[in-house]
Every structure is written in structure tokens, then in C-alpha cells.
PDB file of N, H, CA, C and O in Angstrom:
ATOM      1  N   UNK A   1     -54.405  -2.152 -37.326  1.00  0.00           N
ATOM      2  CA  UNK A   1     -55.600  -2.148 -38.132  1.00  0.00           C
ATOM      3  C   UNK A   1     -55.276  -2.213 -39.633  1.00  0.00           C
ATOM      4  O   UNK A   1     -55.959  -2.864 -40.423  1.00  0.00           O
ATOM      5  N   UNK A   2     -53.944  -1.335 -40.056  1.00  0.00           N
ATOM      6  H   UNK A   2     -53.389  -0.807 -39.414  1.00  0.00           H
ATOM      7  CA  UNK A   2     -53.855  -1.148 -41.716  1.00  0.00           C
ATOM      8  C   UNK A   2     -53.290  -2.856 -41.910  1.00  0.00           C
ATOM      9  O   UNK A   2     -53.293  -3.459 -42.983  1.00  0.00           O
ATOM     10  N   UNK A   3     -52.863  -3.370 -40.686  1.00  0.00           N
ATOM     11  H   UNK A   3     -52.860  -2.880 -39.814  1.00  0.00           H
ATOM     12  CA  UNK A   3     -52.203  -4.374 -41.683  1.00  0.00           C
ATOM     13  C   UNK A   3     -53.091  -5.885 -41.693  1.00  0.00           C
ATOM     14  O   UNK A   3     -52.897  -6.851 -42.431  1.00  0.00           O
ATOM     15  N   UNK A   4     -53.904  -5.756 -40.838  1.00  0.00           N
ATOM     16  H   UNK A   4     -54.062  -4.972 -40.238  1.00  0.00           H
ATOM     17  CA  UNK A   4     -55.372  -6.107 -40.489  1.00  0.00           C
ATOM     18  C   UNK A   4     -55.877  -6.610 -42.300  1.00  0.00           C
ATOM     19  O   UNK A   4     -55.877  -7.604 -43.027  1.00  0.00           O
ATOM     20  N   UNK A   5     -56.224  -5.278 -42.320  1.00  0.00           N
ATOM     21  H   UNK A   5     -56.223  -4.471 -41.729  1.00  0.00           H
ATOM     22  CA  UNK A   5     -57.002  -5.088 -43.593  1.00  0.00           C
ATOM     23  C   UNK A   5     -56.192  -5.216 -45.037  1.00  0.00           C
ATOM     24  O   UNK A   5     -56.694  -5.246 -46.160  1.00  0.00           O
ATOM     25  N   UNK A   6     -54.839  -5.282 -44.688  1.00  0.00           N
ATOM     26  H   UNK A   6     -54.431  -5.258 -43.776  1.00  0.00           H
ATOM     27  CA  UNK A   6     -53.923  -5.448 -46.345  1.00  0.00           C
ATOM     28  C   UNK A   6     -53.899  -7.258 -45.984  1.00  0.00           C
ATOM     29  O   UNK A   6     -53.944  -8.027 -46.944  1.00  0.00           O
ATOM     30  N   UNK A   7     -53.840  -7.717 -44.814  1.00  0.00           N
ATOM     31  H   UNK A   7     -53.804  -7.092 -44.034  1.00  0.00           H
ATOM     32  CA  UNK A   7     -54.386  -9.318 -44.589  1.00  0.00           C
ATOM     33  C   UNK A   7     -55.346 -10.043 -45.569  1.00  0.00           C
ATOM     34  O   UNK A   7     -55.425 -11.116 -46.168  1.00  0.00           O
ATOM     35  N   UNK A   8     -56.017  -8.913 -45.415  1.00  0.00           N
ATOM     36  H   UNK A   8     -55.953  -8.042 -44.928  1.00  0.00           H
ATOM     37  CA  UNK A   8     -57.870  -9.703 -45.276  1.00  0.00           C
ATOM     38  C   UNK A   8     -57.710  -9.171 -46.957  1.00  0.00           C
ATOM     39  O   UNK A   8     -57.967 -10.130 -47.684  1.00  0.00           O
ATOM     40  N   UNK A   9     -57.394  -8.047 -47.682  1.00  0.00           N
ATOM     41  H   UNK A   9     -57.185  -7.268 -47.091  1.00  0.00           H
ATOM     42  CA  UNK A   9     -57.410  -7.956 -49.118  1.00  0.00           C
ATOM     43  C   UNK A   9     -56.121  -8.905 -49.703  1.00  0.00           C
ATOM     44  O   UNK A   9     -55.676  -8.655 -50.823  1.00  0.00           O
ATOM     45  N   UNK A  10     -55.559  -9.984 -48.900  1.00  0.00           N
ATOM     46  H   UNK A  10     -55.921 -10.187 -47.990  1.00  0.00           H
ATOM     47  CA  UNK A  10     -54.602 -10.445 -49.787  1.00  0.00           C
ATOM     48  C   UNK A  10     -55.313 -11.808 -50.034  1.00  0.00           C
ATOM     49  O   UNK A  10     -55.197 -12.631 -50.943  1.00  0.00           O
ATOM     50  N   UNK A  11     -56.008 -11.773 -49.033  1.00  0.00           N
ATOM     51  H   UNK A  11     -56.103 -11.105 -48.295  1.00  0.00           H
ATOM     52  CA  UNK A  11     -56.718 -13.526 -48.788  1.00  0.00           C
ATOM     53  C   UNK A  11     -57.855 -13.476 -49.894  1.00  0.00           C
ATOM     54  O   UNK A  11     -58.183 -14.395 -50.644  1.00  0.00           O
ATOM     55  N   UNK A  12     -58.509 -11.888 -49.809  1.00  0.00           N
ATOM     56  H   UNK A  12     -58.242 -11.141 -49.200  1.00  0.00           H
ATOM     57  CA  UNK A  12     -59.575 -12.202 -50.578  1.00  0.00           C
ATOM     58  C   UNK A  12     -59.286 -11.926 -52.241  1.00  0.00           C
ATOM     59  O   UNK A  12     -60.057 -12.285 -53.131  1.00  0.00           O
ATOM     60  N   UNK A  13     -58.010 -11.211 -52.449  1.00  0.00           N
ATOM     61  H   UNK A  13     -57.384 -10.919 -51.726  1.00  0.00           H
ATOM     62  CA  UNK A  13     -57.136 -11.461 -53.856  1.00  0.00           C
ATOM     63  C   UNK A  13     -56.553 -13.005 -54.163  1.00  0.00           C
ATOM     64  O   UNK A  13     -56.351 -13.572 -55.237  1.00  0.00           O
ATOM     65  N   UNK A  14     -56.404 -13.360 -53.066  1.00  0.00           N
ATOM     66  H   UNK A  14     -56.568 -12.900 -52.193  1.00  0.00           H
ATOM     67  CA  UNK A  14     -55.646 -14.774 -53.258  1.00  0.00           C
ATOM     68  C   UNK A  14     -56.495 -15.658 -53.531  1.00  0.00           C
ATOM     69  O   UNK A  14     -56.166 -16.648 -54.184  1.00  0.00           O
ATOM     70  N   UNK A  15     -58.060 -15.427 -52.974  1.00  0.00           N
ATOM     71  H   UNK A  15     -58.328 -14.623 -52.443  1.00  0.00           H
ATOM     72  CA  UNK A  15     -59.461 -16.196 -53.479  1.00  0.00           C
ATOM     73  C   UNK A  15     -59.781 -16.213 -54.585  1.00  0.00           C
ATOM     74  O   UNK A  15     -60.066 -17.278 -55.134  1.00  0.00           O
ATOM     75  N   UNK A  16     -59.823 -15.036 -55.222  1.00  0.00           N
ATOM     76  H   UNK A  16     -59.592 -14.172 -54.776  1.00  0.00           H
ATOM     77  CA  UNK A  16     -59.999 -14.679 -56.150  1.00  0.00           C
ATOM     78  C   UNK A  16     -59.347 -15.416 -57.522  1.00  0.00           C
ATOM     79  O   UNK A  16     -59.874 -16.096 -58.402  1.00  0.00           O
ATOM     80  N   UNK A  17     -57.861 -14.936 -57.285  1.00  0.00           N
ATOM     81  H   UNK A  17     -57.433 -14.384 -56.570  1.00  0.00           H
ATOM     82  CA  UNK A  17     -57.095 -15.779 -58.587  1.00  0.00           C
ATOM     83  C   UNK A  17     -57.699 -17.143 -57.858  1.00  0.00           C
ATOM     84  O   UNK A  17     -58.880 -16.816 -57.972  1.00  0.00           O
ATOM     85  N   UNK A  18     -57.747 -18.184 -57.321  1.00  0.00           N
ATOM     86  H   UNK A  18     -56.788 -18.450 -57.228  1.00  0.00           H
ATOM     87  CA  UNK A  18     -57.840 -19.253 -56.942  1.00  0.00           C
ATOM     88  C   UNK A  18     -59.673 -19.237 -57.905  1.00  0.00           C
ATOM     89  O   UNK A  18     -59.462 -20.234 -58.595  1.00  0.00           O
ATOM     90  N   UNK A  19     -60.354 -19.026 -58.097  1.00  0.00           N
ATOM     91  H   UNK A  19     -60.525 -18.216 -57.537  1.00  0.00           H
ATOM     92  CA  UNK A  19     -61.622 -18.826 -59.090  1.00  0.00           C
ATOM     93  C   UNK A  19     -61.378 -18.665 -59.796  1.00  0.00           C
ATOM     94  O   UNK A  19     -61.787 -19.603 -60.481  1.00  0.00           O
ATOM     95  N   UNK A  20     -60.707 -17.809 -60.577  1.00  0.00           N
ATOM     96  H   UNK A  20     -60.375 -17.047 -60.020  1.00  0.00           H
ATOM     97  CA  UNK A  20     -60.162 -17.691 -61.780  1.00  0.00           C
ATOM     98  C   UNK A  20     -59.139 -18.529 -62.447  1.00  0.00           C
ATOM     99  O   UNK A  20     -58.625 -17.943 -63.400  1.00  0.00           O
ATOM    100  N   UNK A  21     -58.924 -19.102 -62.345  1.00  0.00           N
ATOM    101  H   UNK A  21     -59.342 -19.578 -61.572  1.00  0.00           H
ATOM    102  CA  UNK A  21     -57.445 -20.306 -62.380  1.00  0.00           C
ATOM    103  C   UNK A  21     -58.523 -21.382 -62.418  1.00  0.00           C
ATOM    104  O   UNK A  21     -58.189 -22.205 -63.270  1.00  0.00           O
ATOM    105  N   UNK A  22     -60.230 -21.875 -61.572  1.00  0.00           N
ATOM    106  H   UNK A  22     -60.501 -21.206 -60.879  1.00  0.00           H
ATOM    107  CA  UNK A  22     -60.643 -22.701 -61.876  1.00  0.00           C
ATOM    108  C   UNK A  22     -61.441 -22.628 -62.996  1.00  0.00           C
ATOM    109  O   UNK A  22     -61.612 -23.646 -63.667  1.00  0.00           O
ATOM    110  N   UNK A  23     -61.994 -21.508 -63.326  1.00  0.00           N
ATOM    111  H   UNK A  23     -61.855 -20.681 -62.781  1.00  0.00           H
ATOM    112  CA  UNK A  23     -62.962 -20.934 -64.502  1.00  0.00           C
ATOM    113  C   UNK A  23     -62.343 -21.110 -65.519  1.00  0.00           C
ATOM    114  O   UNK A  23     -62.847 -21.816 -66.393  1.00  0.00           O
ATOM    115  N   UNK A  24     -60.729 -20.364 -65.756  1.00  0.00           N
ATOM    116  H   UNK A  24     -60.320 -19.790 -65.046  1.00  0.00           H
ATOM    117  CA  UNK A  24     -60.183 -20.239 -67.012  1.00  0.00           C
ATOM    118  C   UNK A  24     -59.335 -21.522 -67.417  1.00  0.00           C
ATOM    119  O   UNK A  24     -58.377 -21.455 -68.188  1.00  0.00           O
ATOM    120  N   UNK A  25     -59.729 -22.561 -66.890  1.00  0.00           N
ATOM    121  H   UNK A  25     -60.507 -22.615 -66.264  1.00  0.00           H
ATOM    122  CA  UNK A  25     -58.712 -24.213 -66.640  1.00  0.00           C
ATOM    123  C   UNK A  25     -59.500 -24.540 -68.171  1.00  0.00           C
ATOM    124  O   UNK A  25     -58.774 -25.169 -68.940  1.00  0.00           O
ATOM    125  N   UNK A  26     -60.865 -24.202 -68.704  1.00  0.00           N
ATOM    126  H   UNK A  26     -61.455 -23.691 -68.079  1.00  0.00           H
ATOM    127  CA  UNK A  26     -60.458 -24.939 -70.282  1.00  0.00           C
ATOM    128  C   UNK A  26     -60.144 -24.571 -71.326  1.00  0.00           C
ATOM    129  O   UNK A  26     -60.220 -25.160 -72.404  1.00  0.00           O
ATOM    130  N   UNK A  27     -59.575 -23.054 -70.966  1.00  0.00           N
ATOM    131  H   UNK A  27     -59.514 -22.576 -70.090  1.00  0.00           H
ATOM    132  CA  UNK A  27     -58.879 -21.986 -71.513  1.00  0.00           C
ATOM    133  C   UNK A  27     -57.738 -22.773 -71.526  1.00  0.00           C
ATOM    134  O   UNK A  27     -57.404 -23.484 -72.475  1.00  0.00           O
ATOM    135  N   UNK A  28     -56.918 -22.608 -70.100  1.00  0.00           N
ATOM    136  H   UNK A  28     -57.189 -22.030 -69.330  1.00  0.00           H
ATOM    137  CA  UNK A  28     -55.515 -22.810 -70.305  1.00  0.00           C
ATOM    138  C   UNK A  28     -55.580 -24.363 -70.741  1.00  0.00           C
ATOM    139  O   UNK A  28     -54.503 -24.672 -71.251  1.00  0.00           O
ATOM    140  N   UNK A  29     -56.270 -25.181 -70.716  1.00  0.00           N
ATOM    141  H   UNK A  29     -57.145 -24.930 -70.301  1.00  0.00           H
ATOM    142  CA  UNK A  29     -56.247 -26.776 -71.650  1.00  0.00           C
ATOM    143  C   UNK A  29     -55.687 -26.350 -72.908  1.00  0.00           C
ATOM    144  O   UNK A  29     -54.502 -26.416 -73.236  1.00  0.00           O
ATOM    145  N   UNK A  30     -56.914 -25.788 -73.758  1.00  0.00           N
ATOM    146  H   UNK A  30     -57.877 -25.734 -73.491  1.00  0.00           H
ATOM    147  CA  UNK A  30     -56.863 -24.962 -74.930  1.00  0.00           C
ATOM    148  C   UNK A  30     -55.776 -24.216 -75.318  1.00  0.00           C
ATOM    149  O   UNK A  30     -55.579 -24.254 -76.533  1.00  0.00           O
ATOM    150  N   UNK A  31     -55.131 -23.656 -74.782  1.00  0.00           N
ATOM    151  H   UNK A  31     -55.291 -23.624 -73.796  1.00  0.00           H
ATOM    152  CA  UNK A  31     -54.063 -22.447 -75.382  1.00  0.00           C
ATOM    153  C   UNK A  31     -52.433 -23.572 -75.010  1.00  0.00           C
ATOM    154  O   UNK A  31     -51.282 -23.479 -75.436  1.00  0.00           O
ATOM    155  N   UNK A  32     -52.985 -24.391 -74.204  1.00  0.00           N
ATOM    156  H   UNK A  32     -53.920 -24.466 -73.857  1.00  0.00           H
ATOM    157  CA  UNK A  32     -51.486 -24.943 -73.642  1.00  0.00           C
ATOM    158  C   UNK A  32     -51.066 -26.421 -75.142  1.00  0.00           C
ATOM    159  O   UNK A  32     -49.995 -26.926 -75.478  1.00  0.00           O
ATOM    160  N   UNK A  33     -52.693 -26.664 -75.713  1.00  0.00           N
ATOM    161  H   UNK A  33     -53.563 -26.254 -75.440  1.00  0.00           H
ATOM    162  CA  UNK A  33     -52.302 -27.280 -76.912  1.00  0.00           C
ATOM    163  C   UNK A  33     -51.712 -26.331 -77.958  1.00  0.00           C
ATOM    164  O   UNK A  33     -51.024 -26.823 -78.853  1.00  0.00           O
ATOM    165  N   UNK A  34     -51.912 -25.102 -77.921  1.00  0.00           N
ATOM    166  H   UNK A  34     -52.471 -24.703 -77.195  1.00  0.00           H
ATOM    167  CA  UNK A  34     -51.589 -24.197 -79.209  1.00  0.00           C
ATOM    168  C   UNK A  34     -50.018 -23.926 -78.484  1.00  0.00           C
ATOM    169  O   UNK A  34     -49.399 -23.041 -79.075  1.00  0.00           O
ATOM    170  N   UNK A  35     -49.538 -24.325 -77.721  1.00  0.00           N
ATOM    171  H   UNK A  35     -50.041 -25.044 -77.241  1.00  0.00           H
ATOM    172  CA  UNK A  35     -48.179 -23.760 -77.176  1.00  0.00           C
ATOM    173  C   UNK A  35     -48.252 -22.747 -76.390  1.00  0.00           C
ATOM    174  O   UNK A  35     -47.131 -22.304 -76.140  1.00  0.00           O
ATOM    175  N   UNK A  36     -49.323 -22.035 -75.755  1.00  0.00           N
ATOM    176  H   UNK A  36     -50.233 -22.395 -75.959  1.00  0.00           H
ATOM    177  CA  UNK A  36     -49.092 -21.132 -75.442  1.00  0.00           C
ATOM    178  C   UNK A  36     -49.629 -21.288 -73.716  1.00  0.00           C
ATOM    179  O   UNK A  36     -50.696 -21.878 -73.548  1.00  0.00           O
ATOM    180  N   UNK A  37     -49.128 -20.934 -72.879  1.00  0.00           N
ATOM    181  H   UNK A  37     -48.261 -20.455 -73.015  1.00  0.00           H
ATOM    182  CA  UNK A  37     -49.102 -20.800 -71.238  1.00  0.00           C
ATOM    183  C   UNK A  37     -50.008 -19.405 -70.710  1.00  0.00           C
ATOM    184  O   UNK A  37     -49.899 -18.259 -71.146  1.00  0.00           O
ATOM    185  N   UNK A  38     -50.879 -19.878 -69.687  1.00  0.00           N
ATOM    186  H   UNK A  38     -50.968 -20.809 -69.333  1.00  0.00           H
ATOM    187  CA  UNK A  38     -51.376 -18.616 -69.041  1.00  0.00           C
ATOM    188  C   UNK A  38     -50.757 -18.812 -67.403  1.00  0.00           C
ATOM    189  O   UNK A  38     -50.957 -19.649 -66.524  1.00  0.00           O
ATOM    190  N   UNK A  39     -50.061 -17.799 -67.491  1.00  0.00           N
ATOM    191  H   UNK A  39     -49.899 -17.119 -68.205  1.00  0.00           H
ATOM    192  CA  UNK A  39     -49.299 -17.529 -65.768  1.00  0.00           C
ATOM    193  C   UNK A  39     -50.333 -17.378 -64.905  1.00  0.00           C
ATOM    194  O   UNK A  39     -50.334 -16.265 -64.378  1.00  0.00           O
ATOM    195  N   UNK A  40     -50.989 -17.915 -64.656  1.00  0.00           N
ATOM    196  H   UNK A  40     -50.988 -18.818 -65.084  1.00  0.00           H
ATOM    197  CA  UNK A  40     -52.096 -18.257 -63.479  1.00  0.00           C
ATOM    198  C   UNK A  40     -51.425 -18.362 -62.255  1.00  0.00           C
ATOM    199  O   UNK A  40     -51.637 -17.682 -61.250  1.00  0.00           O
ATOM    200  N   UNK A  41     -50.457 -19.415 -62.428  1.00  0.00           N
ATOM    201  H   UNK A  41     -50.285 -19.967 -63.244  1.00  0.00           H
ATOM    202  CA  UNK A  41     -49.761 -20.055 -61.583  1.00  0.00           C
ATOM    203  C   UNK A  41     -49.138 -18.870 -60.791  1.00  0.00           C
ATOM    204  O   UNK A  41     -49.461 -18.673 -59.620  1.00  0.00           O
ATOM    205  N   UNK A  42     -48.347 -18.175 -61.366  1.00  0.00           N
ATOM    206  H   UNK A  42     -48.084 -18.335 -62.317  1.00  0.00           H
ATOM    207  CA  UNK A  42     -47.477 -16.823 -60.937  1.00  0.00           C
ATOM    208  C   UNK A  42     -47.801 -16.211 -59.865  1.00  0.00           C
ATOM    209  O   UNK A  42     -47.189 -15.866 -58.855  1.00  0.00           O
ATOM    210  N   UNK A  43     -49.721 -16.058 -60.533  1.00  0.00           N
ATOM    211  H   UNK A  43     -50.218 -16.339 -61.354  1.00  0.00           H
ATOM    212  CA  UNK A  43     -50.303 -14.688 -59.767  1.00  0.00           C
ATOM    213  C   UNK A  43     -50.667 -16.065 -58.502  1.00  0.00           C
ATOM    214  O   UNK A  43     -50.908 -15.540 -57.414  1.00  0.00           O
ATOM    215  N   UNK A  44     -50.704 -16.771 -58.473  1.00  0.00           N
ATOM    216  H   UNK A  44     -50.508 -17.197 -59.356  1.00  0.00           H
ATOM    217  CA  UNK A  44     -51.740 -17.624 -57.502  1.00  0.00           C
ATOM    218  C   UNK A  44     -50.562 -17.582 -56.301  1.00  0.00           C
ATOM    219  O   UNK A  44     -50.777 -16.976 -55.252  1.00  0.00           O
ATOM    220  N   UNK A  45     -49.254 -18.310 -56.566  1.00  0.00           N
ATOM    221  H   UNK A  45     -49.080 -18.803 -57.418  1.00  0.00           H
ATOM    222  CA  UNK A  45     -48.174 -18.309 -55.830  1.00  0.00           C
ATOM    223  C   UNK A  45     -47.537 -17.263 -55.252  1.00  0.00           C
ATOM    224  O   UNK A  45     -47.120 -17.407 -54.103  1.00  0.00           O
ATOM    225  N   UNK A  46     -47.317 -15.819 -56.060  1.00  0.00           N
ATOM    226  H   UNK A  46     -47.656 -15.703 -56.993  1.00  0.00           H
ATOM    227  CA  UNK A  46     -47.276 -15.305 -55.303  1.00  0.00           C
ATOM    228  C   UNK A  46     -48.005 -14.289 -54.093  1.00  0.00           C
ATOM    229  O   UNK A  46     -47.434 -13.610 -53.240  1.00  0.00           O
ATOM    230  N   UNK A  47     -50.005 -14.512 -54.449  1.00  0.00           N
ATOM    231  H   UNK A  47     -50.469 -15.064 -55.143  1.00  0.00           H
ATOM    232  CA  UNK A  47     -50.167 -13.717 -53.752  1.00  0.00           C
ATOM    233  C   UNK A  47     -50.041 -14.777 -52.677  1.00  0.00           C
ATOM    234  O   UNK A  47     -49.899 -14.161 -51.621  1.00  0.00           O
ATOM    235  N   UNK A  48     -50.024 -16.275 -52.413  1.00  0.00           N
ATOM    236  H   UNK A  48     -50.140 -16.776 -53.271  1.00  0.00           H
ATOM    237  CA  UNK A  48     -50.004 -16.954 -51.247  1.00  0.00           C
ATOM    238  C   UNK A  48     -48.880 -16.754 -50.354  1.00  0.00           C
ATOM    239  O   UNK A  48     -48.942 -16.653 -49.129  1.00  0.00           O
ATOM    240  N   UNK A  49     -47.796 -16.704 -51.121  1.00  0.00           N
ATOM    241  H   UNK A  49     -47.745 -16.787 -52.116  1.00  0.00           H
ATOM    242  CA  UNK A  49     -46.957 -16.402 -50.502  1.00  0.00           C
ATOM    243  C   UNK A  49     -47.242 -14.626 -49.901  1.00  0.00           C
ATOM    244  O   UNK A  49     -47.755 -14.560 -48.783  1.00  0.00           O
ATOM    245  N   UNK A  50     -46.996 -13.567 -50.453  1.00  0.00           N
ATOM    246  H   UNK A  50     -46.579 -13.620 -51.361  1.00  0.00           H
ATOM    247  CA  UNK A  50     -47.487 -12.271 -49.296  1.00  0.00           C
ATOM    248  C   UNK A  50     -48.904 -12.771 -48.311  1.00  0.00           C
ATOM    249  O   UNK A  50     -48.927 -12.120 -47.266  1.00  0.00           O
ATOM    250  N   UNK A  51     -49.877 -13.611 -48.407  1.00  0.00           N
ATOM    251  H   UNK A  51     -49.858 -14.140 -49.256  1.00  0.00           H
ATOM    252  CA  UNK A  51     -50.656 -13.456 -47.820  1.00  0.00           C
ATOM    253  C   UNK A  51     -50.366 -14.150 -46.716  1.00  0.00           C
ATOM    254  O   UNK A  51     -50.861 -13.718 -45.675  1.00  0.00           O
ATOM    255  N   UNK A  52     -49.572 -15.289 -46.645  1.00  0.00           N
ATOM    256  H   UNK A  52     -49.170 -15.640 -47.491  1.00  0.00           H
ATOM    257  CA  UNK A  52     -48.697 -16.155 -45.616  1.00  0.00           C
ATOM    258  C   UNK A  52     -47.457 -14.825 -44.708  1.00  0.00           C
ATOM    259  O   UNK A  52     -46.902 -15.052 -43.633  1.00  0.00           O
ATOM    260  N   UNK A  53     -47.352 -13.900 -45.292  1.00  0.00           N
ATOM    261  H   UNK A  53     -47.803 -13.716 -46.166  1.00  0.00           H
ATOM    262  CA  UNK A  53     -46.184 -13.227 -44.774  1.00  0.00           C
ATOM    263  C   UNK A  53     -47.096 -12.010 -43.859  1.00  0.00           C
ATOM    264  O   UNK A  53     -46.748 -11.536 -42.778  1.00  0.00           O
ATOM    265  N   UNK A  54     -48.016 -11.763 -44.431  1.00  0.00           N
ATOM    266  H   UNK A  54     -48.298 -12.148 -45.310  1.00  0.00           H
ATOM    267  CA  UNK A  54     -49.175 -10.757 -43.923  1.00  0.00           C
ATOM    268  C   UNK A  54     -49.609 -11.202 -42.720  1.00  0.00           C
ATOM    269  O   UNK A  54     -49.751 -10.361 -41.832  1.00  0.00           O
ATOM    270  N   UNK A  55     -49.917 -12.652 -42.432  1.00  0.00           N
ATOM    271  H   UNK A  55     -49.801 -13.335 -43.153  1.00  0.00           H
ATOM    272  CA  UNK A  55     -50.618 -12.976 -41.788  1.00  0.00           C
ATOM    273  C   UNK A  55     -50.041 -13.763 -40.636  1.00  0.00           C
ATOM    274  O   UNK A  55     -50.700 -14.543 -39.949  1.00  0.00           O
ATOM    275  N   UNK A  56     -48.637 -13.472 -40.465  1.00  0.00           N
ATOM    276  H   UNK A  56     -48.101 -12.838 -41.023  1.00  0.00           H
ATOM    277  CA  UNK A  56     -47.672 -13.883 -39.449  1.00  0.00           C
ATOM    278  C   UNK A  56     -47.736 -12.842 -38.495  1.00  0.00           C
ATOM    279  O   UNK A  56     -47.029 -12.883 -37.488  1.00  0.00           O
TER     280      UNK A  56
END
């Protein structure tokens, strides 16, 4: 059951950044002309990856 449910909160964290990464895309346009990077990417990859490992 606990691992059930750390499943189902990784998918719905992993949804999550996946909305946020599309919302904040004319942000990171914007900041990536000023030089500067938002690790979106980071959080997106690695919760896919635990949520792929969760869900084996």
C-alpha cells in the first residue's frame, strides 16, 4: 500500500513539474536570452526517472 501511494505522489509530482516547465517556457525563453538557465529539466528528469523505478 505505502509504496502504492509514494507511486501515485511521484506521477502526480512528475505532472506537476511537467505544467510548470509548460507555464514557465516564456520565462525560461526570457532568462535563457539574459544567460541565465532554469533547471526545469533536472526536476522533470529526475522525478521520471524515481517514478519509472516506483512503478516497477
Amino acid at each position: 500500500m505505502e509504496t502504492r501511494l509514494y507511486a501515485i505522489t511521484l506521477l502526480a509530482l512528475y505532472q506537476l513539474t511537467l505544467a510548470a516547465g509548460i507555464v514557465l517556457l516564456p520565462v525560461a525563453m526570457f532568462t535563457e536570452r539574459l544567460g541565465l538557465r532554469l533547471p526545469i529539466n533536472r526536476a522533470v528528469e529526475g522525478l521520471g526517472d524515481a517514478y519509472a523505478q516506483a512503478s516497477k
